[in-house]
Amino acid sequence: MITYALLYLIPADPARQIAGRSATAETVENIRNQLGLDLPFYQQYFQYLWNLL
């Protein structure tokens, strides 16, 4: 849980990095939605645990 929390606190935006610098705001938002980054922290964490199983 500590490792997951530290990764969550990093100021980098994974969706922006995947989309690239020239991506539109809509593209970045779609990537966030697909990856579940628009969910609250606790939901992201439980989804992560579920996917590990």
CSV table of C-alpha atoms in Angstrom, one decimal:
chain,number,residue,atom,x,y,z
A,1,MET,CA,0.0,0.0,0.0
A,2,ILE,CA,2.9,2.4,0.7
A,3,THR,CA,4.3,1.9,-2.7
A,4,TYR,CA,1.0,2.4,-4.4
A,5,ALA,CA,0.4,5.6,-2.3
A,6,LEU,CA,3.9,6.9,-3.3
A,7,LEU,CA,3.2,6.3,-7.0
A,8,TYR,CA,-0.2,8.1,-6.6
A,9,LEU,CA,1.5,11.2,-5.0
A,10,ILE,CA,4.0,11.6,-7.8
A,11,PRO,CA,3.1,14.9,-9.6
A,12,ALA,CA,3.4,13.4,-13.1
A,13,ASP,CA,0.2,12.8,-15.0
A,14,PRO,CA,0.4,9.3,-16.6
A,15,ALA,CA,-2.5,10.1,-19.0
A,16,ARG,CA,-0.6,13.2,-20.3
A,17,GLN,CA,2.6,11.1,-20.7
A,18,ILE,CA,0.8,8.4,-22.7
A,19,ALA,CA,-1.1,10.9,-24.9
A,20,GLY,CA,2.0,13.1,-25.6
A,21,ARG,CA,2.5,16.8,-25.5
A,22,SER,CA,0.4,17.7,-28.6
A,23,ALA,CA,-2.7,15.8,-27.3
A,24,THR,CA,-6.0,17.6,-26.8
A,25,ALA,CA,-7.6,17.8,-23.4
A,26,GLU,CA,-10.4,15.5,-24.7
A,27,THR,CA,-7.8,12.8,-25.6
A,28,VAL,CA,-6.1,13.1,-22.2
A,29,GLU,CA,-9.5,12.8,-20.5
A,30,ASN,CA,-10.4,9.7,-22.5
A,31,ILE,CA,-7.2,8.1,-21.5
A,32,ARG,CA,-7.8,8.9,-17.8
A,33,ASN,CA,-11.2,7.4,-18.1
A,34,GLN,CA,-9.9,4.2,-19.8
A,35,LEU,CA,-7.2,3.7,-17.1
A,36,GLY,CA,-9.6,4.5,-14.2
A,37,LEU,CA,-7.5,7.5,-13.2
A,38,ASP,CA,-10.7,9.6,-12.8
A,39,LEU,CA,-11.8,7.4,-9.9
A,40,PRO,CA,-11.1,8.3,-6.2
A,41,PHE,CA,-7.8,6.9,-4.7
A,42,TYR,CA,-9.5,4.2,-2.7
A,43,GLN,CA,-11.4,2.9,-5.7
A,44,GLN,CA,-8.2,2.9,-7.8
A,45,TYR,CA,-6.4,1.0,-5.1
A,46,PHE,CA,-9.1,-1.7,-4.7
A,47,GLN,CA,-9.3,-2.1,-8.4
A,48,TYR,CA,-5.5,-2.5,-8.5
A,49,LEU,CA,-5.8,-5.2,-5.8
A,50,TRP,CA,-8.6,-7.0,-7.6
A,51,ASN,CA,-6.6,-7.0,-10.8
A,52,LEU,CA,-3.6,-8.5,-8.9
A,53,LEU,CA,-5.8,-11.5,-7.9
